[in-house]
Coordinates of C-alpha atoms in Angstrom, one line a residue:
M1 CA 0.0 0.0 0.0
S2 CA 1.5 3.3 -1.0
G3 CA 1.5 6.3 1.2
T4 CA 0.6 9.9 0.6
T5 CA 2.6 12.1 -1.6
T6 CA 3.0 15.8 -2.3
A7 CA 4.1 17.6 -5.4
A8 CA 7.8 17.7 -5.8
A9 CA 9.6 20.9 -4.9
P10 CA 11.1 22.8 -7.8
S11 CA 14.6 22.0 -6.6
G12 CA 13.9 18.3 -6.8
R13 CA 14.5 17.9 -3.1
R14 CA 12.1 15.5 -1.4
P15 CA 9.5 17.6 0.5
P16 CA 8.6 16.9 4.1
G17 CA 5.8 14.3 4.4
A18 CA 6.4 12.9 0.9
G19 CA 5.9 9.1 1.0
A20 CA 4.5 9.0 4.5
N21 CA 2.0 6.3 5.0
R22 CA -1.4 7.9 5.4
W23 CA -2.3 5.7 8.4
V24 CA 0.9 6.9 10.1
V25 CA -0.2 10.4 9.3
L26 CA -3.5 9.6 11.0
V27 CA -1.7 8.5 14.1
V28 CA 0.2 11.8 14.3
L29 CA -3.0 13.7 13.8
C30 CA -4.8 11.7 16.5
V31 CA -2.0 12.4 19.0
S32 CA -2.5 16.1 18.3
L33 CA -6.2 15.9 18.9
L34 CA -5.7 13.8 22.0
L35 CA -3.6 16.5 23.6
V36 CA -6.2 19.2 22.9
A37 CA -9.1 17.1 24.1
V38 CA -7.4 16.1 27.3
D39 CA -6.4 19.7 28.0
A40 CA -10.0 20.9 27.7
T41 CA -11.1 18.8 30.7
V42 CA -7.9 18.0 32.7
L43 CA -8.1 21.2 34.7
H44 CA -11.6 20.5 36.1
V45 CA -10.3 18.2 38.9
A46 CA -7.4 20.6 39.7
V47 CA -9.6 23.6 40.4
P48 CA -9.7 23.0 44.2
A49 CA -5.9 22.7 44.3
V50 CA -5.5 25.8 42.1
T51 CA -7.9 27.7 44.4
E52 CA -6.0 26.7 47.5
D53 CA -2.6 27.6 46.1
L54 CA -3.2 30.8 44.0
K55 CA -6.3 32.0 45.9
P56 CA -8.0 33.6 42.9
G57 CA -11.2 35.6 43.3
A58 CA -14.5 34.3 42.0
I59 CA -14.1 36.2 38.6
E60 CA -10.5 35.1 38.2
L61 CA -11.4 31.5 38.9
L62 CA -14.2 31.7 36.3
W63 CA -11.7 33.0 33.7
I64 CA -9.1 30.4 34.6
V65 CA -11.6 27.7 33.7
D66 CA -13.4 29.4 30.7
I67 CA -10.7 31.3 28.9
Y68 CA -9.3 28.2 27.1
P69 CA -12.5 27.1 25.4
L70 CA -13.5 30.7 24.8
V71 CA -10.3 31.7 23.0
C72 CA -10.2 28.4 21.2
A73 CA -13.7 28.7 19.8
S74 CA -13.3 32.3 18.7
L75 CA -10.1 31.7 16.7
L76 CA -11.0 28.4 14.9
I77 CA -12.1 30.2 11.7
L78 CA -9.2 32.5 11.7
F79 CA -6.5 29.8 11.9
G80 CA -8.5 27.3 9.8
T81 CA -8.6 29.7 6.9
L82 CA -5.0 30.8 7.5
G83 CA -3.9 27.2 7.2
D84 CA -5.7 27.1 3.8
R85 CA -3.6 30.1 2.8
V86 CA -0.1 29.6 4.3
G87 CA -0.1 25.8 4.8
R88 CA -2.0 23.6 7.1
R89 CA 1.0 21.7 8.4
R90 CA 2.8 25.0 9.1
V91 CA -0.1 26.2 11.2
L92 CA -0.3 22.9 13.0
L93 CA 3.4 22.9 13.9
L94 CA 3.2 26.5 15.1
G95 CA 0.3 25.3 17.3
Y96 CA 2.4 22.5 18.7
G97 CA 5.1 25.0 19.7
L98 CA 2.8 27.5 21.2
F99 CA 0.9 24.7 23.1
G100 CA 4.2 23.5 24.6
V101 CA 5.3 27.0 25.7
A102 CA 1.9 27.9 27.1
S103 CA 1.9 24.6 29.1
A104 CA 5.2 25.5 30.7
I105 CA 4.0 28.9 31.6
A106 CA 0.7 27.5 33.1
A107 CA 2.6 24.9 35.1
L108 CA 4.9 27.5 36.7
A109 CA 2.2 30.2 37.1
D110 CA 2.4 31.8 40.6
T111 CA -0.5 34.3 40.2
P112 CA -4.1 33.9 38.8
N113 CA -3.4 36.4 36.0
V114 CA -0.4 34.5 34.8
L115 CA -2.4 31.3 34.7
I116 CA -5.3 33.1 32.9
A117 CA -2.8 34.4 30.3
A118 CA -1.2 30.9 29.9
R119 CA -4.7 29.3 29.4
A120 CA -5.5 31.9 26.8
L121 CA -2.3 31.0 24.9
L122 CA -3.3 27.3 25.2
G123 CA -6.6 28.3 23.5
V124 CA -4.7 29.9 20.7
G125 CA -2.5 26.8 20.2
G126 CA -5.6 24.6 20.3
A127 CA -7.3 26.7 17.7
M128 CA -4.3 26.2 15.4
I129 CA -4.3 22.4 16.0
M130 CA -7.9 21.4 15.8
P131 CA -9.0 22.5 12.3
A132 CA -5.5 21.6 10.9
T133 CA -5.9 17.9 12.0
L134 CA -9.3 17.6 10.1
S135 CA -8.1 19.5 7.0
I136 CA -4.9 17.4 6.7
L137 CA -7.0 14.3 7.2
R138 CA -9.3 15.5 4.4
Q139 CA -6.2 15.8 2.2
V140 CA -4.5 12.5 2.9
F141 CA -7.7 10.4 2.6
P142 CA -9.3 11.5 -0.7
D143 CA -11.2 8.3 -1.0
R144 CA -14.4 8.6 1.0
R145 CA -14.5 5.1 2.3
E146 CA -11.1 5.3 3.9
R147 CA -11.8 8.9 5.0
A148 CA -14.9 7.6 6.9
L149 CA -12.8 5.1 8.7
A150 CA -10.1 7.7 9.5
I151 CA -12.8 10.1 10.8
G152 CA -14.2 7.3 13.0
I153 CA -10.8 6.7 14.6
W154 CA -10.3 10.5 14.9
S155 CA -13.7 10.9 16.7
A156 CA -13.0 7.9 19.0
V157 CA -9.7 9.5 20.0
A158 CA -11.6 12.7 20.8
A159 CA -14.0 10.8 23.1
V160 CA -11.1 9.1 24.8
G161 CA -9.3 12.4 25.4
A162 CA -12.4 14.1 26.9
A163 CA -12.9 11.1 29.2
C164 CA -9.2 10.7 30.2
G165 CA -8.7 14.4 31.1
P166 CA -10.3 14.2 34.6
L167 CA -8.9 10.7 35.3
L168 CA -5.4 11.7 34.3
G169 CA -5.7 15.0 36.2
G170 CA -6.9 13.1 39.4
F171 CA -4.0 10.7 39.1
L172 CA -1.4 13.4 38.8
L173 CA -2.9 15.4 41.7
E174 CA -2.5 12.4 43.9
H175 CA 1.2 12.3 43.3
F176 CA 2.3 15.8 42.2
W177 CA 1.2 19.5 42.4
W178 CA -1.5 21.0 40.3
G179 CA 1.0 22.3 37.7
S180 CA 1.7 18.7 36.6
V181 CA -1.5 18.6 34.7
F182 CA 0.1 21.0 32.2
L183 CA 3.6 19.6 32.2
I184 CA 2.5 16.4 30.6
N185 CA 2.0 18.4 27.4
I186 CA 5.6 19.4 27.0
P187 CA 7.4 16.1 26.3
L188 CA 4.6 15.1 23.9
M189 CA 4.9 18.4 22.0
L190 CA 8.7 18.0 21.9
V191 CA 8.2 14.6 20.2
S192 CA 5.3 15.8 18.0
L193 CA 7.1 18.8 16.5
P194 CA 10.0 16.9 14.7
V195 CA 7.7 13.9 13.9
G196 CA 5.1 16.2 12.4
R197 CA 7.7 18.1 10.5
W198 CA 9.0 14.9 8.9
L199 CA 5.8 12.9 8.3
L200 CA 3.0 15.3 7.7
P201 CA 2.5 16.5 4.1
E202 CA 2.0 20.2 3.5
S203 CA -1.0 21.4 1.6
T204 CA -2.8 24.7 0.9
G205 CA -6.1 25.7 -0.6
A206 CA -6.7 28.3 -3.3
R207 CA -4.4 31.3 -3.0
N208 CA -6.4 33.7 -5.2
G209 CA -6.4 37.2 -3.9
P210 CA -5.2 38.5 -0.5
W211 CA -6.1 36.9 2.8
D212 CA -8.9 38.8 4.4
V213 CA -7.3 39.9 7.7
V214 CA -10.1 42.3 8.6
G215 CA -12.7 39.5 8.0
A216 CA -10.7 37.1 10.1
L217 CA -10.5 39.5 13.0
M218 CA -14.3 40.2 12.7
A219 CA -15.0 36.5 12.8
A220 CA -12.8 36.1 15.9
G221 CA -14.3 39.1 17.7
G222 CA -17.8 38.0 16.8
L223 CA -17.4 34.5 18.0
F224 CA -15.6 35.6 21.2
G225 CA -18.6 37.9 22.1
L226 CA -21.2 35.3 21.1
V227 CA -19.5 32.4 23.0
L228 CA -18.9 34.7 26.1
G229 CA -22.5 35.8 26.1
V230 CA -23.7 32.2 25.8
K231 CA -21.4 31.0 28.6
R232 CA -22.7 33.8 30.9
L233 CA -26.2 32.7 30.2
G234 CA -25.2 29.1 31.0
S235 CA -23.8 30.2 34.4
G236 CA -27.2 31.7 35.3
E237 CA -26.7 35.3 34.4
S238 CA -29.7 37.4 33.2
P239 CA -29.8 37.8 29.4
F240 CA -30.5 41.5 30.2
G241 CA -27.4 42.0 32.3
A242 CA -25.0 44.7 30.9
T243 CA -22.0 42.4 30.2
T244 CA -24.1 39.5 28.8
L245 CA -26.3 41.7 26.6
L246 CA -23.3 43.7 25.4
A247 CA -21.3 40.5 24.5
L248 CA -24.3 39.0 22.6
L249 CA -25.0 42.2 20.7
V250 CA -21.4 43.0 19.8
G251 CA -20.7 39.4 18.9
G252 CA -23.9 39.0 16.8
G253 CA -23.3 42.4 15.1
L254 CA -19.7 41.5 14.1
L255 CA -20.8 38.1 12.8
V256 CA -23.6 39.6 10.7
S257 CA -21.0 42.2 9.3
F258 CA -18.6 39.3 8.6
V259 CA -21.2 37.4 6.6
R260 CA -22.0 40.6 4.6
R261 CA -18.4 41.2 4.0
Q262 CA -17.7 37.7 2.7
R263 CA -20.7 37.9 0.3
R264 CA -19.2 41.1 -1.2
R265 CA -15.7 40.0 -1.6
R266 CA -14.4 38.4 -4.8
Y267 CA -12.1 36.1 -2.8
P268 CA -13.9 35.5 0.5
L269 CA -12.2 34.2 3.6
V270 CA -14.9 31.5 3.9
D271 CA -16.9 30.4 0.9
L272 CA -20.5 30.9 2.2
A273 CA -21.7 29.1 -0.9
M274 CA -20.9 25.9 1.0
F275 CA -24.0 26.6 3.1
T276 CA -26.2 26.5 0.0
R277 CA -25.4 22.8 -0.2
P278 CA -28.1 20.9 1.8
A279 CA -25.6 18.3 3.0
F280 CA -23.1 20.8 4.4
S281 CA -25.6 23.2 6.1
T282 CA -27.6 20.2 7.5
S283 CA -24.5 18.6 8.9
V284 CA -23.5 21.8 10.6
G285 CA -27.0 22.1 12.2
C286 CA -26.9 18.4 13.3
I287 CA -23.5 19.0 15.0
V288 CA -25.0 21.9 17.0
L289 CA -28.1 20.0 18.0
A290 CA -26.1 16.9 19.0
M291 CA -23.7 18.9 21.2
L292 CA -26.5 20.9 22.6
A293 CA -28.1 17.7 24.0
L294 CA -24.9 16.0 25.0
V295 CA -23.2 18.7 27.1
G296 CA -26.3 19.9 28.9
L297 CA -27.2 16.3 29.8
E298 CA -23.7 15.3 30.9
L299 CA -23.6 18.3 33.3
I300 CA -27.1 17.6 34.8
A301 CA -26.3 13.8 35.0
A302 CA -23.1 14.5 37.0
Q303 CA -25.1 16.6 39.4
Y304 CA -27.8 13.9 39.7
L305 CA -25.3 11.1 40.4
Q306 CA -23.4 13.1 43.1
L307 CA -26.1 15.2 44.8
V308 CA -29.2 13.0 44.5
L309 CA -27.6 9.5 44.6
G310 CA -24.7 10.6 46.8
L311 CA -21.9 9.1 44.7
S312 CA -18.4 10.2 45.0
P313 CA -16.6 12.0 42.1
L314 CA -14.7 8.8 41.3
E315 CA -17.9 6.7 41.4
T316 CA -19.6 9.4 39.2
G317 CA -16.8 9.2 36.7
L318 CA -17.1 5.4 36.6
R319 CA -20.9 5.5 36.1
L320 CA -20.4 7.9 33.1
L321 CA -17.6 5.8 31.6
P322 CA -19.9 3.5 29.7
L323 CA -21.1 6.6 27.8
T324 CA -17.5 7.2 26.6
I325 CA -16.9 3.5 25.8
A326 CA -20.1 3.4 23.7
A327 CA -19.0 6.6 21.9
M328 CA -15.7 5.0 21.1
A329 CA -17.4 1.9 19.7
A330 CA -19.7 4.0 17.6
G331 CA -16.7 5.9 16.2
L332 CA -14.8 2.8 15.3
A333 CA -17.9 1.2 13.7
G334 CA -19.0 4.4 12.0
S335 CA -17.3 3.7 8.7
R336 CA -19.0 0.4 8.1
M337 CA -22.4 1.8 9.2
L338 CA -22.0 4.8 6.9
Q339 CA -21.2 2.6 3.9
R340 CA -24.1 0.3 4.7
F341 CA -26.8 2.8 5.6
G342 CA -25.7 6.1 4.1
P343 CA -25.5 9.6 5.8
R344 CA -29.3 10.2 6.0
A345 CA -30.2 7.0 7.7
M346 CA -27.1 7.0 10.0
V347 CA -27.5 10.5 11.4
A348 CA -31.3 10.3 11.7
S349 CA -31.2 6.9 13.4
G350 CA -28.4 8.2 15.7
F351 CA -30.7 11.1 16.8
A352 CA -33.6 8.8 17.2
L353 CA -31.6 6.3 19.3
T354 CA -30.4 9.2 21.5
A355 CA -33.9 10.5 21.9
L356 CA -35.0 7.0 23.0
A357 CA -32.2 6.8 25.5
V358 CA -33.1 10.2 26.9
A359 CA -36.8 9.3 27.2
A360 CA -35.9 6.1 29.0
L361 CA -33.8 8.0 31.5
T362 CA -36.9 9.9 32.6
A363 CA -37.6 6.8 34.8
M364 CA -34.7 7.9 37.0
G365 CA -35.9 8.8 40.5
T366 CA -34.4 9.5 43.9
D367 CA -33.3 5.9 44.3
D368 CA -30.3 4.4 42.4
N369 CA -31.3 2.3 39.4
A370 CA -27.9 1.1 38.1
P371 CA -29.2 -1.1 35.2
L372 CA -31.3 1.8 33.9
L373 CA -28.5 4.2 34.1
L374 CA -26.1 1.8 32.4
T375 CA -28.5 1.1 29.5
G376 CA -29.4 4.7 29.1
F377 CA -25.8 5.9 29.1
V378 CA -24.7 3.2 26.6
L379 CA -27.5 4.1 24.2
L380 CA -26.8 7.8 24.7
G381 CA -23.1 7.5 23.9
F382 CA -23.6 5.3 20.9
G383 CA -26.4 7.3 19.5
L384 CA -24.7 10.7 19.9
E385 CA -21.4 9.5 18.5
T386 CA -23.2 7.9 15.5
T387 CA -24.8 11.3 14.9
L388 CA -21.6 13.3 15.2
F389 CA -19.7 10.9 13.1
G390 CA -22.1 11.0 10.2
A391 CA -22.5 14.8 10.4
Y392 CA -18.8 15.4 10.5
E393 CA -18.1 13.0 7.7
S394 CA -20.8 14.5 5.5
M395 CA -19.7 18.1 6.2
L396 CA -16.1 17.4 5.4
S397 CA -16.8 15.4 2.3
E398 CA -19.2 18.0 0.9
A399 CA -16.7 20.9 1.3
P400 CA -14.2 21.5 -1.5
Q401 CA -10.6 20.4 -0.7
T402 CA -9.4 24.0 -1.2
Q403 CA -11.7 25.0 1.6
A404 CA -10.9 22.1 4.0
G405 CA -9.4 24.3 6.7
G406 CA -12.4 26.7 6.7
A407 CA -14.9 23.8 6.6
A408 CA -13.1 22.1 9.5
A409 CA -13.1 25.3 11.5
I410 CA -16.8 25.8 10.9
G411 CA -17.5 22.2 12.1
E412 CA -15.4 22.8 15.3
T413 CA -17.0 26.2 15.9
S414 CA -20.4 24.5 15.6
Y415 CA -19.3 22.0 18.1
Q416 CA -18.2 24.7 20.6
L417 CA -21.3 26.8 20.1
G418 CA -23.6 23.8 20.5
A419 CA -21.9 22.9 23.8
G420 CA -22.3 26.5 25.1
I421 CA -25.9 26.8 24.0
G422 CA -26.7 23.4 25.5
I423 CA -25.5 24.4 28.9
A424 CA -27.4 27.7 28.7
L425 CA -30.6 26.3 27.3
L426 CA -31.0 23.1 29.2
G427 CA -29.6 24.7 32.4
S428 CA -32.3 27.4 32.1
V429 CA -35.0 24.7 31.6
M430 CA -33.7 22.8 34.6
N431 CA -33.7 25.9 36.8
A432 CA -37.2 26.9 35.7
A433 CA -38.6 23.5 36.6
Y434 CA -36.6 23.1 39.8
A435 CA -37.1 26.4 41.6
P436 CA -40.9 26.5 41.9
G437 CA -40.9 23.3 44.0
L438 CA -39.0 25.2 46.8
S439 CA -41.1 28.3 46.9
S440 CA -43.1 27.2 49.9
V441 CA -41.6 24.4 52.0
R442 CA -43.4 24.0 55.3
G443 CA -41.5 25.5 58.2
V444 CA -38.7 27.0 56.1
P445 CA -38.3 30.8 56.0
A446 CA -39.0 32.4 52.6
A447 CA -35.4 33.8 52.3
D448 CA -34.0 30.3 52.9
S449 CA -36.4 28.8 50.3
A450 CA -35.4 31.4 47.8
A451 CA -31.7 30.7 48.4
A452 CA -32.3 26.9 48.0
G453 CA -34.0 27.6 44.7
H454 CA -30.7 28.6 43.1
S455 CA -29.3 25.1 42.9
L456 CA -29.5 21.7 44.6
G457 CA -26.0 22.2 46.1
E458 CA -27.0 25.5 47.7
A459 CA -30.3 23.9 48.9
Y460 CA -28.2 21.2 50.8
D461 CA -26.1 23.9 52.4
V462 CA -29.1 25.8 53.6
A463 CA -30.6 22.5 54.9
D464 CA -27.5 21.7 56.8
R465 CA -27.5 25.2 58.4
L466 CA -31.2 24.9 59.4
G467 CA -30.9 21.4 60.7
G468 CA -33.6 19.4 62.4
A469 CA -37.0 18.8 60.8
Q470 CA -36.8 22.0 58.8
G471 CA -33.5 21.1 57.2
E472 CA -34.7 17.5 56.4
A473 CA -37.9 18.8 54.9
L474 CA -36.0 21.2 52.7
R475 CA -33.5 18.5 51.7
V476 CA -36.3 16.2 50.6
A477 CA -38.2 18.9 48.7
A478 CA -35.0 20.0 46.9
R479 CA -34.1 16.5 45.9
D480 CA -37.7 15.8 44.6
S481 CA -37.7 19.1 42.7
F482 CA -34.4 18.4 41.1
V483 CA -35.6 15.0 39.9
H484 CA -38.7 16.7 38.5
G485 CA -36.6 19.3 36.8
L486 CA -34.4 16.6 35.4
H487 CA -37.4 14.8 33.9
V488 CA -38.6 18.1 32.2
T489 CA -35.1 18.8 30.9
L490 CA -34.8 15.2 29.5
L491 CA -38.2 15.6 27.7
V492 CA -37.1 19.0 26.2
S493 CA -33.8 17.4 25.1
A494 CA -35.7 14.4 23.5
G495 CA -37.8 16.9 21.5
L496 CA -34.7 18.7 20.2
L497 CA -33.1 15.3 19.3
L498 CA -36.2 14.3 17.3
L499 CA -36.0 17.7 15.6
G500 CA -32.5 16.8 14.6
A501 CA -33.7 13.5 13.2
L502 CA -36.1 15.3 11.0
A503 CA -33.4 17.7 9.9
A504 CA -31.1 14.8 9.0
L505 CA -33.6 13.7 6.3
R506 CA -32.1 16.5 4.1
L507 CA -28.8 14.6 4.0
P508 CA -27.9 12.4 1.0
R509 CA -29.3 8.9 1.0
G510 CA -26.0 7.2 0.1
M511 CA -22.2 7.8 0.0
E512 CA -20.6 9.1 -3.2
C513 CA -17.1 7.5 -2.9
G514 CA -15.4 8.9 -6.1
V515 CA -12.5 11.2 -6.0
P516 CA -13.3 14.5 -7.8
A517 CA -11.2 15.0 -10.8
G518 CA -10.2 18.5 -9.9
E519 CA -8.7 17.2 -6.7
A520 CA -6.7 14.6 -8.5
E521 CA -5.4 17.2 -11.0
A522 CA -4.4 19.5 -8.1
G523 CA -1.9 16.8 -6.9
I524 CA -4.0 15.6 -3.9
P525 CA -2.7 12.1 -2.9
V526 CA -4.8 9.1 -4.0
P527 CA -4.5 5.8 -2.1
R528 CA -3.7 2.9 -4.3
E529 CA -5.3 0.1 -2.3
G530 CA -8.7 -0.2 -0.9
A531 CA -9.9 2.9 -2.8
G532 CA -13.0 3.5 -4.7
V533 CA -13.5 2.9 -8.4
A534 CA -12.7 6.5 -9.3
A535 CA -9.5 6.4 -7.3
K536 CA -8.3 3.2 -9.0
S537 CA -8.9 4.7 -12.4
L538 CA -6.6 7.5 -11.6
R539 CA -3.6 5.3 -10.7

């Protein structure tokens, strides 16, 4: 089996990445993704240790946690399109270097502000790495069948990284100080830089006209404001609060201006014509809906397991582990399912299976039902990963190779926006269903009932302070109200998932596995074994 190749340099010297086996390239890309996915969640378990050591204020602690995904989400389009212009491998390797430097700064940070700045730099590095991995994958796997398998492996690695972050962080904190959760990135980056320089092929998109720097900055500013506003809504802030409203208005205004600017330009930063293709726009919408359901449900499920059932953080992680394992299995099986059933049936059935799992979980109550939780989480993980796999594969395959970086950035941005909107929307539904049940608990003062209505954790604190029969009555009422709110939230989520299943009916019925002639003429590598009919004819 031959590997990927790139066009020979004018000097005749063998260019970096030429002759590298495409599956070896996939391994390098998956390692890159693993680092970014782990870093997105590894800090969660270290927050108490960071708080004890650096003593940040409430606002500083919020920025320490949120600045990484906020910066990463806002810069995805900027660096995705920059990679199309100056070289995707070049941007990826710069991201490696910046990620390593920022990790060292974060590990040695001695003040909250230094840690916030380091986490922001990690977000910049992550924004360089994430779209580059997908766009290079799009290049080295031109045959759709093989690309589907590669995306399945890629998505399974993402699931592993997200799940391993808290576990790895917990292990390191038991043996070292909190900065060790960042130091693990450095040796991996020191290896990835030379390996990536040697093995990864370079590629670019169309270089017609100048790169739209103003448009890139408008997209970054707009996404930063929009994601910041959504995150503030998710944390319980009023939509009419000055900061939240300003962030949403400025972010939305910049994004609208960005779209108008791209439509006027002869050589746009992002080809918005991609959204006129039903498969592309539908795939993006499905990614948003899937992440909207997943993140909100995971957050609420973790609270249910710990605060209602009384499980420890480790026991909670183990209960949620089947969800991750099922997601990994769906990613690895995704290529075969896509070839057998096609994008439309795969994504729609993934949404439907997830809705079924969510509806089944409404049987959860105040008592532990381990078999129900196990079944529900397995179906949930398998269904959602099936949906995400089919949507990502369809989106990436529908986009022109010259726009691979921009398309990958749009997909990752949709992922981040869906996650933020999910926390805000489902969190608001949960609070609206939970709080009324605590408005008039017998024997509990109105002020204490109002405080308990903010969250279940706060209700338990108030109950402990009251003690006696009053405290026990408040505790029972809060637990029952939380379970009621959970049921309402699950039903809303199921409705959104069914909406996603209907939307998925716009996707193509089957896979088109040929290699476009334009891509072959542009020097894009064509695999010689296991490829489709069109790929074989181009040998």
